[in-house]
Amino acid sequence: MTKENQDFLTLADALAELNRKRLAQDADALCYAPSTAYGYAAAGRIPAERRGRAYFVRRSDLPVVAARLPLGGRARAPSAA
């Protein structure tokens, strides 16, 4: 594999890597949602390249992707007090 191809990750792999790093620091941390990331990539809000049906990001752009994506969270049901 050439150096250029090793620099690119699929968006799903990039999110998995970012989420692993967050969870390694804090097991209860919020993670990045794939659906949000794909929407941001389609809108041009994160640096990504579309090739066919897939989005790719450069490994060097991971900090930018992490800074621009919001963290997901679970919807909390109101307590029945």
PDB file of N, CA, C and O in Angstrom:
ATOM      1  N   MET A   1       0.849  -1.170   0.000  1.00  0.00           N
ATOM      2  CA  MET A   1       0.000   0.000   0.000  1.00  0.00           C
ATOM      3  C   MET A   1       0.895   1.232   0.000  1.00  0.00           C
ATOM      4  O   MET A   1       1.864   1.307   0.724  1.00  0.00           O
ATOM      5  N   THR A   2       0.543   2.205  -0.813  1.00  0.00           N
ATOM      6  CA  THR A   2       1.378   3.395  -0.893  1.00  0.00           C
ATOM      7  C   THR A   2       1.160   4.290   0.314  1.00  0.00           C
ATOM      8  O   THR A   2       0.183   4.181   1.026  1.00  0.00           O
ATOM      9  N   LYS A   3       2.093   5.173   0.512  1.00  0.00           N
ATOM     10  CA  LYS A   3       2.023   6.116   1.640  1.00  0.00           C
ATOM     11  C   LYS A   3       0.747   6.950   1.565  1.00  0.00           C
ATOM     12  O   LYS A   3       0.093   7.202   2.568  1.00  0.00           O
ATOM     13  N   GLU A   4       0.353   7.365   0.354  1.00  0.00           N
ATOM     14  CA  GLU A   4      -0.833   8.195   0.191  1.00  0.00           C
ATOM     15  C   GLU A   4      -2.089   7.451   0.647  1.00  0.00           C
ATOM     16  O   GLU A   4      -2.949   8.019   1.300  1.00  0.00           O
ATOM     17  N   ASN A   5      -2.209   6.175   0.320  1.00  0.00           N
ATOM     18  CA  ASN A   5      -3.385   5.408   0.709  1.00  0.00           C
ATOM     19  C   ASN A   5      -3.405   5.106   2.199  1.00  0.00           C
ATOM     20  O   ASN A   5      -4.471   4.940   2.777  1.00  0.00           O
ATOM     21  N   GLN A   6      -2.253   5.022   2.840  1.00  0.00           N
ATOM     22  CA  GLN A   6      -2.209   4.766   4.271  1.00  0.00           C
ATOM     23  C   GLN A   6      -2.640   5.992   5.063  1.00  0.00           C
ATOM     24  O   GLN A   6      -3.043   5.876   6.209  1.00  0.00           O
ATOM     25  N   ASP A   7      -2.577   7.156   4.457  1.00  0.00           N
ATOM     26  CA  ASP A   7      -2.952   8.392   5.127  1.00  0.00           C
ATOM     27  C   ASP A   7      -4.468   8.543   5.232  1.00  0.00           C
ATOM     28  O   ASP A   7      -4.958   9.272   6.062  1.00  0.00           O
ATOM     29  N   PHE A   8      -5.232   7.839   4.395  1.00  0.00           N
ATOM     30  CA  PHE A   8      -6.685   7.953   4.388  1.00  0.00           C
ATOM     31  C   PHE A   8      -7.333   6.836   5.200  1.00  0.00           C
ATOM     32  O   PHE A   8      -6.877   5.700   5.193  1.00  0.00           O
ATOM     33  N   LEU A   9      -8.408   7.193   5.904  1.00  0.00           N
ATOM     34  CA  LEU A   9      -9.240   6.237   6.634  1.00  0.00           C
ATOM     35  C   LEU A   9     -10.672   6.435   6.174  1.00  0.00           C
ATOM     36  O   LEU A   9     -11.068   7.551   5.840  1.00  0.00           O
ATOM     37  N   THR A  10     -11.455   5.371   6.195  1.00  0.00           N
ATOM     38  CA  THR A  10     -12.874   5.584   5.958  1.00  0.00           C
ATOM     39  C   THR A  10     -13.411   6.376   7.139  1.00  0.00           C
ATOM     40  O   THR A  10     -12.844   6.351   8.236  1.00  0.00           O
ATOM     41  N   LEU A  11     -14.502   7.066   6.927  1.00  0.00           N
ATOM     42  CA  LEU A  11     -15.073   7.869   7.998  1.00  0.00           C
ATOM     43  C   LEU A  11     -15.471   6.983   9.180  1.00  0.00           C
ATOM     44  O   LEU A  11     -15.263   7.353  10.339  1.00  0.00           O
ATOM     45  N   ALA A  12     -15.980   5.808   8.905  1.00  0.00           N
ATOM     46  CA  ALA A  12     -16.357   4.886   9.987  1.00  0.00           C
ATOM     47  C   ALA A  12     -15.139   4.466  10.802  1.00  0.00           C
ATOM     48  O   ALA A  12     -15.198   4.415  12.036  1.00  0.00           O
ATOM     49  N   ASP A  13     -14.025   4.167  10.139  1.00  0.00           N
ATOM     50  CA  ASP A  13     -12.797   3.793  10.848  1.00  0.00           C
ATOM     51  C   ASP A  13     -12.241   4.969  11.651  1.00  0.00           C
ATOM     52  O   ASP A  13     -11.730   4.795  12.754  1.00  0.00           O
ATOM     53  N   ALA A  14     -12.340   6.172  11.089  1.00  0.00           N
ATOM     54  CA  ALA A  14     -11.864   7.364  11.798  1.00  0.00           C
ATOM     55  C   ALA A  14     -12.675   7.588  13.070  1.00  0.00           C
ATOM     56  O   ALA A  14     -12.118   7.876  14.130  1.00  0.00           O
ATOM     57  N   LEU A  15     -13.991   7.427  12.977  1.00  0.00           N
ATOM     58  CA  LEU A  15     -14.839   7.592  14.159  1.00  0.00           C
ATOM     59  C   LEU A  15     -14.550   6.524  15.203  1.00  0.00           C
ATOM     60  O   LEU A  15     -14.516   6.815  16.399  1.00  0.00           O
ATOM     61  N   ALA A  16     -14.330   5.306  14.746  1.00  0.00           N
ATOM     62  CA  ALA A  16     -14.000   4.236  15.689  1.00  0.00           C
ATOM     63  C   ALA A  16     -12.703   4.544  16.422  1.00  0.00           C
ATOM     64  O   ALA A  16     -12.603   4.343  17.644  1.00  0.00           O
ATOM     65  N   GLU A  17     -11.717   5.056  15.713  1.00  0.00           N
ATOM     66  CA  GLU A  17     -10.441   5.416  16.339  1.00  0.00           C
ATOM     67  C   GLU A  17     -10.616   6.558  17.340  1.00  0.00           C
ATOM     68  O   GLU A  17     -10.098   6.505  18.461  1.00  0.00           O
ATOM     69  N   LEU A  18     -11.370   7.590  16.951  1.00  0.00           N
ATOM     70  CA  LEU A  18     -11.609   8.709  17.864  1.00  0.00           C
ATOM     71  C   LEU A  18     -12.381   8.259  19.101  1.00  0.00           C
ATOM     72  O   LEU A  18     -12.064   8.659  20.227  1.00  0.00           O
ATOM     73  N   ASN A  19     -13.392   7.419  18.912  1.00  0.00           N
ATOM     74  CA  ASN A  19     -14.178   6.942  20.047  1.00  0.00           C
ATOM     75  C   ASN A  19     -13.365   6.040  20.965  1.00  0.00           C
ATOM     76  O   ASN A  19     -13.514   6.103  22.187  1.00  0.00           O
ATOM     77  N   ARG A  20     -12.495   5.207  20.395  1.00  0.00           N
ATOM     78  CA  ARG A  20     -11.618   4.358  21.232  1.00  0.00           C
ATOM     79  C   ARG A  20     -10.728   5.211  22.122  1.00  0.00           C
ATOM     80  O   ARG A  20     -10.534   4.906  23.303  1.00  0.00           O
ATOM     81  N   LYS A  21     -10.180   6.288  21.562  1.00  0.00           N
ATOM     82  CA  LYS A  21      -9.324   7.182  22.353  1.00  0.00           C
ATOM     83  C   LYS A  21     -10.105   7.826  23.485  1.00  0.00           C
ATOM     84  O   LYS A  21      -9.627   7.940  24.606  1.00  0.00           O
ATOM     85  N   ARG A  22     -11.345   8.277  23.202  1.00  0.00           N
ATOM     86  CA  ARG A  22     -12.165   8.897  24.235  1.00  0.00           C
ATOM     87  C   ARG A  22     -12.508   7.895  25.329  1.00  0.00           C
ATOM     88  O   ARG A  22     -12.450   8.206  26.505  1.00  0.00           O
ATOM     89  N   LEU A  23     -12.883   6.681  24.936  1.00  0.00           N
ATOM     90  CA  LEU A  23     -13.281   5.680  25.917  1.00  0.00           C
ATOM     91  C   LEU A  23     -12.093   5.145  26.718  1.00  0.00           C
ATOM     92  O   LEU A  23     -12.269   4.686  27.837  1.00  0.00           O
ATOM     93  N   ALA A  24     -10.893   5.195  26.152  1.00  0.00           N
ATOM     94  CA  ALA A  24      -9.703   4.771  26.892  1.00  0.00           C
ATOM     95  C   ALA A  24      -9.417   5.736  28.044  1.00  0.00           C
ATOM     96  O   ALA A  24      -8.927   5.329  29.096  1.00  0.00           O
ATOM     97  N   GLN A  25      -9.754   7.008  27.849  1.00  0.00           N
ATOM     98  CA  GLN A  25      -9.538   8.006  28.891  1.00  0.00           C
ATOM     99  C   GLN A  25     -10.651   7.984  29.933  1.00  0.00           C
ATOM    100  O   GLN A  25     -10.411   8.223  31.106  1.00  0.00           O
ATOM    101  N   ASP A  26     -11.877   7.724  29.487  1.00  0.00           N
ATOM    102  CA  ASP A  26     -13.035   7.733  30.382  1.00  0.00           C
ATOM    103  C   ASP A  26     -14.076   6.764  29.833  1.00  0.00           C
ATOM    104  O   ASP A  26     -14.633   6.984  28.761  1.00  0.00           O
ATOM    105  N   ALA A  27     -14.341   5.697  30.562  1.00  0.00           N
ATOM    106  CA  ALA A  27     -15.254   4.657  30.084  1.00  0.00           C
ATOM    107  C   ALA A  27     -16.689   5.154  29.953  1.00  0.00           C
ATOM    108  O   ALA A  27     -17.482   4.552  29.231  1.00  0.00           O
ATOM    109  N   ASP A  28     -17.035   6.241  30.605  1.00  0.00           N
ATOM    110  CA  ASP A  28     -18.395   6.787  30.527  1.00  0.00           C
ATOM    111  C   ASP A  28     -18.487   7.993  29.590  1.00  0.00           C
ATOM    112  O   ASP A  28     -19.493   8.715  29.605  1.00  0.00           O
ATOM    113  N   ALA A  29     -17.478   8.208  28.773  1.00  0.00           N
ATOM    114  CA  ALA A  29     -17.443   9.382  27.897  1.00  0.00           C
ATOM    115  C   ALA A  29     -18.491   9.273  26.796  1.00  0.00           C
ATOM    116  O   ALA A  29     -18.853   8.178  26.359  1.00  0.00           O
ATOM    117  N   LEU A  30     -18.970  10.406  26.353  1.00  0.00           N
ATOM    118  CA  LEU A  30     -19.855  10.455  25.202  1.00  0.00           C
ATOM    119  C   LEU A  30     -19.027  10.208  23.947  1.00  0.00           C
ATOM    120  O   LEU A  30     -17.841  10.547  23.898  1.00  0.00           O
ATOM    121  N   CYS A  31     -19.646   9.643  22.918  1.00  0.00           N
ATOM    122  CA  CYS A  31     -18.932   9.306  21.686  1.00  0.00           C
ATOM    123  C   CYS A  31     -19.500  10.076  20.501  1.00  0.00           C
ATOM    124  O   CYS A  31     -20.551  10.686  20.584  1.00  0.00           O
ATOM    125  N   TYR A  32     -18.764  10.005  19.392  1.00  0.00           N
ATOM    126  CA  TYR A  32     -19.189  10.630  18.155  1.00  0.00           C
ATOM    127  C   TYR A  32     -20.143   9.684  17.433  1.00  0.00           C
ATOM    128  O   TYR A  32     -19.875   8.500  17.311  1.00  0.00           O
ATOM    129  N   ALA A  33     -21.253  10.212  16.937  1.00  0.00           N
ATOM    130  CA  ALA A  33     -22.258   9.402  16.258  1.00  0.00           C
ATOM    131  C   ALA A  33     -21.972   9.347  14.762  1.00  0.00           C
ATOM    132  O   ALA A  33     -21.729  10.392  14.136  1.00  0.00           O
ATOM    133  N   PRO A  34     -21.989   8.150  14.179  1.00  0.00           N
ATOM    134  CA  PRO A  34     -21.742   8.036  12.734  1.00  0.00           C
ATOM    135  C   PRO A  34     -22.754   8.814  11.888  1.00  0.00           C
ATOM    136  O   PRO A  34     -22.380   9.429  10.898  1.00  0.00           O
ATOM    137  N   SER A  35     -24.010   8.805  12.264  1.00  0.00           N
ATOM    138  CA  SER A  35     -25.016   9.506  11.458  1.00  0.00           C
ATOM    139  C   SER A  35     -24.734  11.000  11.408  1.00  0.00           C
ATOM    140  O   SER A  35     -24.875  11.639  10.350  1.00  0.00           O
ATOM    141  N   THR A  36     -24.315  11.573  12.517  1.00  0.00           N
ATOM    142  CA  THR A  36     -23.966  12.988  12.548  1.00  0.00           C
ATOM    143  C   THR A  36     -22.725  13.252  11.701  1.00  0.00           C
ATOM    144  O   THR A  36     -22.667  14.227  10.951  1.00  0.00           O
ATOM    145  N   ALA A  37     -21.742  12.379  11.807  1.00  0.00           N
ATOM    146  CA  ALA A  37     -20.503  12.558  11.052  1.00  0.00           C
ATOM    147  C   ALA A  37     -20.751  12.503   9.545  1.00  0.00           C
ATOM    148  O   ALA A  37     -20.200  13.307   8.793  1.00  0.00           O
ATOM    149  N   TYR A  38     -21.597  11.579   9.110  1.00  0.00           N
ATOM    150  CA  TYR A  38     -21.897  11.499   7.676  1.00  0.00           C
ATOM    151  C   TYR A  38     -22.653  12.738   7.210  1.00  0.00           C
ATOM    152  O   TYR A  38     -22.421  13.233   6.107  1.00  0.00           O
ATOM    153  N   GLY A  39     -23.540  13.259   8.025  1.00  0.00           N
ATOM    154  CA  GLY A  39     -24.228  14.497   7.679  1.00  0.00           C
ATOM    155  C   GLY A  39     -23.274  15.668   7.585  1.00  0.00           C
ATOM    156  O   GLY A  39     -23.372  16.489   6.662  1.00  0.00           O
ATOM    157  N   TYR A  40     -22.354  15.754   8.527  1.00  0.00           N
ATOM    158  CA  TYR A  40     -21.353  16.827   8.497  1.00  0.00           C
ATOM    159  C   TYR A  40     -20.436  16.686   7.277  1.00  0.00           C
ATOM    160  O   TYR A  40     -20.061  17.681   6.666  1.00  0.00           O
ATOM    161  N   ALA A  41     -20.061  15.463   6.933  1.00  0.00           N
ATOM    162  CA  ALA A  41     -19.207  15.242   5.766  1.00  0.00           C
ATOM    163  C   ALA A  41     -19.935  15.639   4.484  1.00  0.00           C
ATOM    164  O   ALA A  41     -19.357  16.291   3.609  1.00  0.00           O
ATOM    165  N   ALA A  42     -21.204  15.270   4.372  1.00  0.00           N
ATOM    166  CA  ALA A  42     -21.984  15.605   3.178  1.00  0.00           C
ATOM    167  C   ALA A  42     -22.166  17.114   3.031  1.00  0.00           C
ATOM    168  O   ALA A  42     -22.186  17.640   1.915  1.00  0.00           O
ATOM    169  N   ALA A  43     -22.272  17.799   4.159  1.00  0.00           N
ATOM    170  CA  ALA A  43     -22.461  19.252   4.134  1.00  0.00           C
ATOM    171  C   ALA A  43     -21.144  20.020   4.020  1.00  0.00           C
ATOM    172  O   ALA A  43     -21.154  21.243   3.890  1.00  0.00           O
ATOM    173  N   GLY A  44     -20.020  19.329   4.101  1.00  0.00           N
ATOM    174  CA  GLY A  44     -18.723  19.998   4.013  1.00  0.00           C
ATOM    175  C   GLY A  44     -18.269  20.632   5.307  1.00  0.00           C
ATOM    176  O   GLY A  44     -17.381  21.474   5.308  1.00  0.00           O
ATOM    177  N   ARG A  45     -18.863  20.227   6.425  1.00  0.00           N
ATOM    178  CA  ARG A  45     -18.505  20.824   7.717  1.00  0.00           C
ATOM    179  C   ARG A  45     -17.278  20.174   8.345  1.00  0.00           C
ATOM    180  O   ARG A  45     -16.704  20.727   9.285  1.00  0.00           O
ATOM    181  N   ILE A  46     -16.882  18.997   7.853  1.00  0.00           N
ATOM    182  CA  ILE A  46     -15.629  18.368   8.270  1.00  0.00           C
ATOM    183  C   ILE A  46     -14.848  18.038   7.008  1.00  0.00           C
ATOM    184  O   ILE A  46     -15.442  17.803   5.948  1.00  0.00           O
ATOM    185  N   PRO A  47     -13.516  18.024   7.093  1.00  0.00           N
ATOM    186  CA  PRO A  47     -12.713  17.719   5.905  1.00  0.00           C
ATOM    187  C   PRO A  47     -12.825  16.235   5.555  1.00  0.00           C
ATOM    188  O   PRO A  47     -12.367  15.368   6.293  1.00  0.00           O
ATOM    189  N   ALA A  48     -13.492  15.954   4.448  1.00  0.00           N
ATOM    190  CA  ALA A  48     -13.680  14.569   4.002  1.00  0.00           C
ATOM    191  C   ALA A  48     -13.742  14.554   2.479  1.00  0.00           C
ATOM    192  O   ALA A  48     -14.140  15.538   1.853  1.00  0.00           O
ATOM    193  N   GLU A  49     -13.329  13.432   1.914  1.00  0.00           N
ATOM    194  CA  GLU A  49     -13.407  13.244   0.466  1.00  0.00           C
ATOM    195  C   GLU A  49     -14.364  12.097   0.193  1.00  0.00           C
ATOM    196  O   GLU A  49     -14.307  11.068   0.854  1.00  0.00           O
ATOM    197  N   ARG A  50     -15.225  12.305  -0.787  1.00  0.00           N
ATOM    198  CA  ARG A  50     -16.151  11.243  -1.152  1.00  0.00           C
ATOM    199  C   ARG A  50     -15.584  10.500  -2.347  1.00  0.00           C
ATOM    200  O   ARG A  50     -15.226  11.104  -3.355  1.00  0.00           O
ATOM    201  N   ARG A  51     -15.519   9.197  -2.208  1.00  0.00           N
ATOM    202  CA  ARG A  51     -15.066   8.327  -3.294  1.00  0.00           C
ATOM    203  C   ARG A  51     -16.119   7.236  -3.450  1.00  0.00           C
ATOM    204  O   ARG A  51     -16.229   6.358  -2.588  1.00  0.00           O
ATOM    205  N   GLY A  52     -16.878   7.324  -4.502  1.00  0.00           N
ATOM    206  CA  GLY A  52     -17.979   6.387  -4.674  1.00  0.00           C
ATOM    207  C   GLY A  52     -19.036   6.671  -3.624  1.00  0.00           C
ATOM    208  O   GLY A  52     -19.509   7.782  -3.485  1.00  0.00           O
ATOM    209  N   ARG A  53     -19.375   5.653  -2.859  1.00  0.00           N
ATOM    210  CA  ARG A  53     -20.389   5.815  -1.815  1.00  0.00           C
ATOM    211  C   ARG A  53     -19.786   6.090  -0.445  1.00  0.00           C
ATOM    212  O   ARG A  53     -20.516   6.322   0.511  1.00  0.00           O
ATOM    213  N   ALA A  54     -18.476   6.053  -0.338  1.00  0.00           N
ATOM    214  CA  ALA A  54     -17.818   6.174   0.972  1.00  0.00           C
ATOM    215  C   ALA A  54     -17.140   7.530   1.127  1.00  0.00           C
ATOM    216  O   ALA A  54     -16.724   8.159   0.156  1.00  0.00           O
ATOM    217  N   TYR A  55     -17.041   7.958   2.375  1.00  0.00           N
ATOM    218  CA  TYR A  55     -16.288   9.158   2.726  1.00  0.00           C
ATOM    219  C   TYR A  55     -14.971   8.746   3.362  1.00  0.00           C
ATOM    220  O   TYR A  55     -14.927   7.781   4.130  1.00  0.00           O
ATOM    221  N   PHE A  56     -13.920   9.483   3.043  1.00  0.00           N
ATOM    222  CA  PHE A  56     -12.595   9.231   3.585  1.00  0.00           C
ATOM    223  C   PHE A  56     -12.066  10.504   4.220  1.00  0.00           C
ATOM    224  O   PHE A  56     -12.343  11.608   3.738  1.00  0.00           O
ATOM    225  N   VAL A  57     -11.310  10.337   5.300  1.00  0.00           N
ATOM    226  CA  VAL A  57     -10.651  11.467   5.947  1.00  0.00           C
ATOM    227  C   VAL A  57      -9.170  11.159   6.072  1.00  0.00           C
ATOM    228  O   VAL A  57      -8.766   9.994   6.158  1.00  0.00           O
ATOM    229  N   ARG A  58      -8.376  12.201   6.082  1.00  0.00           N
ATOM    230  CA  ARG A  58      -6.938  12.025   6.283  1.00  0.00           C
ATOM    231  C   ARG A  58      -6.669  11.823   7.775  1.00  0.00           C
ATOM    232  O   ARG A  58      -7.304  12.439   8.617  1.00  0.00           O
ATOM    233  N   ARG A  59      -5.733  10.960   8.048  1.00  0.00           N
ATOM    234  CA  ARG A  59      -5.356  10.720   9.443  1.00  0.00           C
ATOM    235  C   ARG A  59      -4.899  12.020  10.109  1.00  0.00           C
ATOM    236  O   ARG A  59      -5.192  12.267  11.267  1.00  0.00           O
ATOM    237  N   SER A  60      -4.246  12.878   9.359  1.00  0.00           N
ATOM    238  CA  SER A  60      -3.783  14.150   9.918  1.00  0.00           C
ATOM    239  C   SER A  60      -4.937  15.103  10.230  1.00  0.00           C
ATOM    240  O   SER A  60      -4.768  16.048  10.998  1.00  0.00           O
ATOM    241  N   ASP A  61      -6.119  14.874   9.662  1.00  0.00           N
ATOM    242  CA  ASP A  61      -7.285  15.716   9.925  1.00  0.00           C
ATOM    243  C   ASP A  61      -8.136  15.218  11.089  1.00  0.00           C
ATOM    244  O   ASP A  61      -9.158  15.832  11.402  1.00  0.00           O
ATOM    245  N   LEU A  62      -7.767  14.145  11.746  1.00  0.00           N
ATOM    246  CA  LEU A  62      -8.562  13.616  12.858  1.00  0.00           C
ATOM    247  C   LEU A  62      -8.784  14.639  13.977  1.00  0.00           C
ATOM    248  O   LEU A  62      -9.905  14.731  14.487  1.00  0.00           O
ATOM    249  N   PRO A  63      -7.782  15.424  14.373  1.00  0.00           N
ATOM    250  CA  PRO A  63      -8.053  16.437  15.406  1.00  0.00           C
ATOM    251  C   PRO A  63      -9.087  17.480  14.963  1.00  0.00           C
ATOM    252  O   PRO A  63      -9.904  17.925  15.752  1.00  0.00           O
ATOM    253  N   VAL A  64      -9.078  17.841  13.679  1.00  0.00           N
ATOM    254  CA  VAL A  64     -10.051  18.799  13.163  1.00  0.00           C
ATOM    255  C   VAL A  64     -11.449  18.183  13.169  1.00  0.00           C
ATOM    256  O   VAL A  64     -12.419  18.823  13.565  1.00  0.00           O
ATOM    257  N   VAL A  65     -11.539  16.931  12.750  1.00  0.00           N
ATOM    258  CA  VAL A  65     -12.821  16.226  12.749  1.00  0.00           C
ATOM    259  C   VAL A  65     -13.365  16.160  14.176  1.00  0.00           C
ATOM    260  O   VAL A  65     -14.540  16.437  14.417  1.00  0.00           O
ATOM    261  N   ALA A  66     -12.515  15.802  15.128  1.00  0.00           N
ATOM    262  CA  ALA A  66     -12.942  15.690  16.526  1.00  0.00           C
ATOM    263  C   ALA A  66     -13.402  17.043  17.069  1.00  0.00           C
ATOM    264  O   ALA A  66     -14.358  17.105  17.843  1.00  0.00           O
ATOM    265  N   ALA A  67     -12.752  18.102  16.668  1.00  0.00           N
ATOM    266  CA  ALA A  67     -13.118  19.422  17.177  1.00  0.00           C
ATOM    267  C   ALA A  67     -14.444  19.921  16.597  1.00  0.00           C
ATOM    268  O   ALA A  67     -15.181  20.637  17.269  1.00  0.00           O
ATOM    269  N   ARG A  68     -14.756  19.528  15.383  1.00  0.00           N
ATOM    270  CA  ARG A  68     -15.963  20.038  14.728  1.00  0.00           C
ATOM    271  C   ARG A  68     -17.209  19.194  14.975  1.00  0.00           C
ATOM    272  O   ARG A  68     -18.317  19.696  14.825  1.00  0.00           O
ATOM    273  N   LEU A  69     -17.040  17.934  15.315  1.00  0.00           N
ATOM    274  CA  LEU A  69     -18.209  17.077  15.543  1.00  0.00           C
ATOM    275  C   LEU A  69     -18.725  17.223  16.969  1.00  0.00           C
ATOM    276  O   LEU A  69     -17.942  17.244  17.913  1.00  0.00           O
ATOM    277  N   PRO A  70     -20.032  17.280  17.125  1.00  0.00           N
ATOM    278  CA  PRO A  70     -20.577  17.290  18.490  1.00  0.00           C
ATOM    279  C   PRO A  70     -20.552  15.878  19.057  1.00  0.00           C
ATOM    280  O   PRO A  70     -20.581  14.897  18.317  1.00  0.00           O
ATOM    281  N   LEU A  71     -20.490  15.798  20.361  1.00  0.00           N
ATOM    282  CA  LEU A  71     -20.530  14.498  21.009  1.00  0.00           C
ATOM    283  C   LEU A  71     -21.988  14.075  21.187  1.00  0.00           C
ATOM    284  O   LEU A  71     -22.837  14.889  21.508  1.00  0.00           O
ATOM    285  N   GLY A  72     -22.226  12.804  20.963  1.00  0.00           N
ATOM    286  CA  GLY A  72     -23.587  12.284  21.095  1.00  0.00           C
ATOM    287  C   GLY A  72     -23.885  11.973  22.543  1.00  0.00           C
ATOM    288  O   GLY A  72     -23.008  11.890  23.402  1.00  0.00           O
ATOM    289  N   GLY A  73     -25.130  11.809  22.825  1.00  0.00           N
ATOM    290  CA  GLY A  73     -25.549  11.462  24.162  1.00  0.00           C
ATOM    291  C   GLY A  73     -26.865  10.729  24.119  1.00  0.00           C
ATOM    292  O   GLY A  73     -27.589  10.795  23.138  1.00  0.00           O
ATOM    293  N   ARG A  74     -27.144  10.043  25.144  1.00  0.00           N
ATOM    294  CA  ARG A  74     -28.416   9.334  25.215  1.00  0.00           C
ATOM    295  C   ARG A  74     -29.489  10.312  25.692  1.00  0.00           C
ATOM    296  O   ARG A  74     -29.269  11.115  26.590  1.00  0.00           O
ATOM    297  N   ALA A  75     -30.642  10.183  25.103  1.00  0.00           N
ATOM    298  CA  ALA A  75     -31.772  10.996  25.554  1.00  0.00           C
ATOM    299  C   ALA A  75     -32.202  10.479  26.915  1.00  0.00           C
ATOM    300  O   ALA A  75     -32.380   9.281  27.115  1.00  0.00           O
ATOM    301  N   ARG A  76     -32.309  11.360  27.828  1.00  0.00           N
ATOM    302  CA  ARG A  76     -32.675  10.984  29.179  1.00  0.00           C
ATOM    303  C   ARG A  76     -34.189  11.088  29.366  1.00  0.00           C
ATOM    304  O   ARG A  76     -34.784  12.105  29.038  1.00  0.00           O
ATOM    305  N   ALA A  77     -34.775  10.029  29.837  1.00  0.00           N
ATOM    306  CA  ALA A  77     -36.202  10.046  30.108  1.00  0.00           C
ATOM    307  C   ALA A  77     -36.444  10.769  31.428  1.00  0.00           C
ATOM    308  O   ALA A  77     -35.668  10.615  32.375  1.00  0.00           O
ATOM    309  N   PRO A  78     -37.488  11.573  31.503  1.00  0.00           N
ATOM    310  CA  PRO A  78     -37.760  12.262  32.756  1.00  0.00           C
ATOM    311  C   PRO A  78     -38.117  11.241  33.836  1.00  0.00           C
ATOM    312  O   PRO A  78     -38.737  10.226  33.569  1.00  0.00           O
ATOM    313  N   SER A  79     -37.692  11.536  35.030  1.00  0.00           N
ATOM    314  CA  SER A  79     -37.974  10.612  36.123  1.00  0.00           C
ATOM    315  C   SER A  79     -39.451  10.691  36.501  1.00  0.00           C
ATOM    316  O   SER A  79     -40.071  11.745  36.440  1.00  0.00           O
ATOM    317  N   ALA A  80     -40.002   9.563  36.860  1.00  0.00           N
ATOM    318  CA  ALA A  80     -41.403   9.504  37.252  1.00  0.00           C
ATOM    319  C   ALA A  80     -41.501   9.640  38.759  1.00  0.00           C
ATOM    320  O   ALA A  80     -41.633   8.682  39.495  1.00  0.00           O
ATOM    321  N   ALA A  81     -41.374  10.853  39.238  1.00  0.00           N
ATOM    322  CA  ALA A  81     -41.379  11.081  40.691  1.00  0.00           C
ATOM    323  C   ALA A  81     -42.739  11.444  41.194  1.00  0.00           C
ATOM    324  O   ALA A  81     -43.581  11.945  40.608  1.00  0.00           O
TER     325      ALA A  81
END
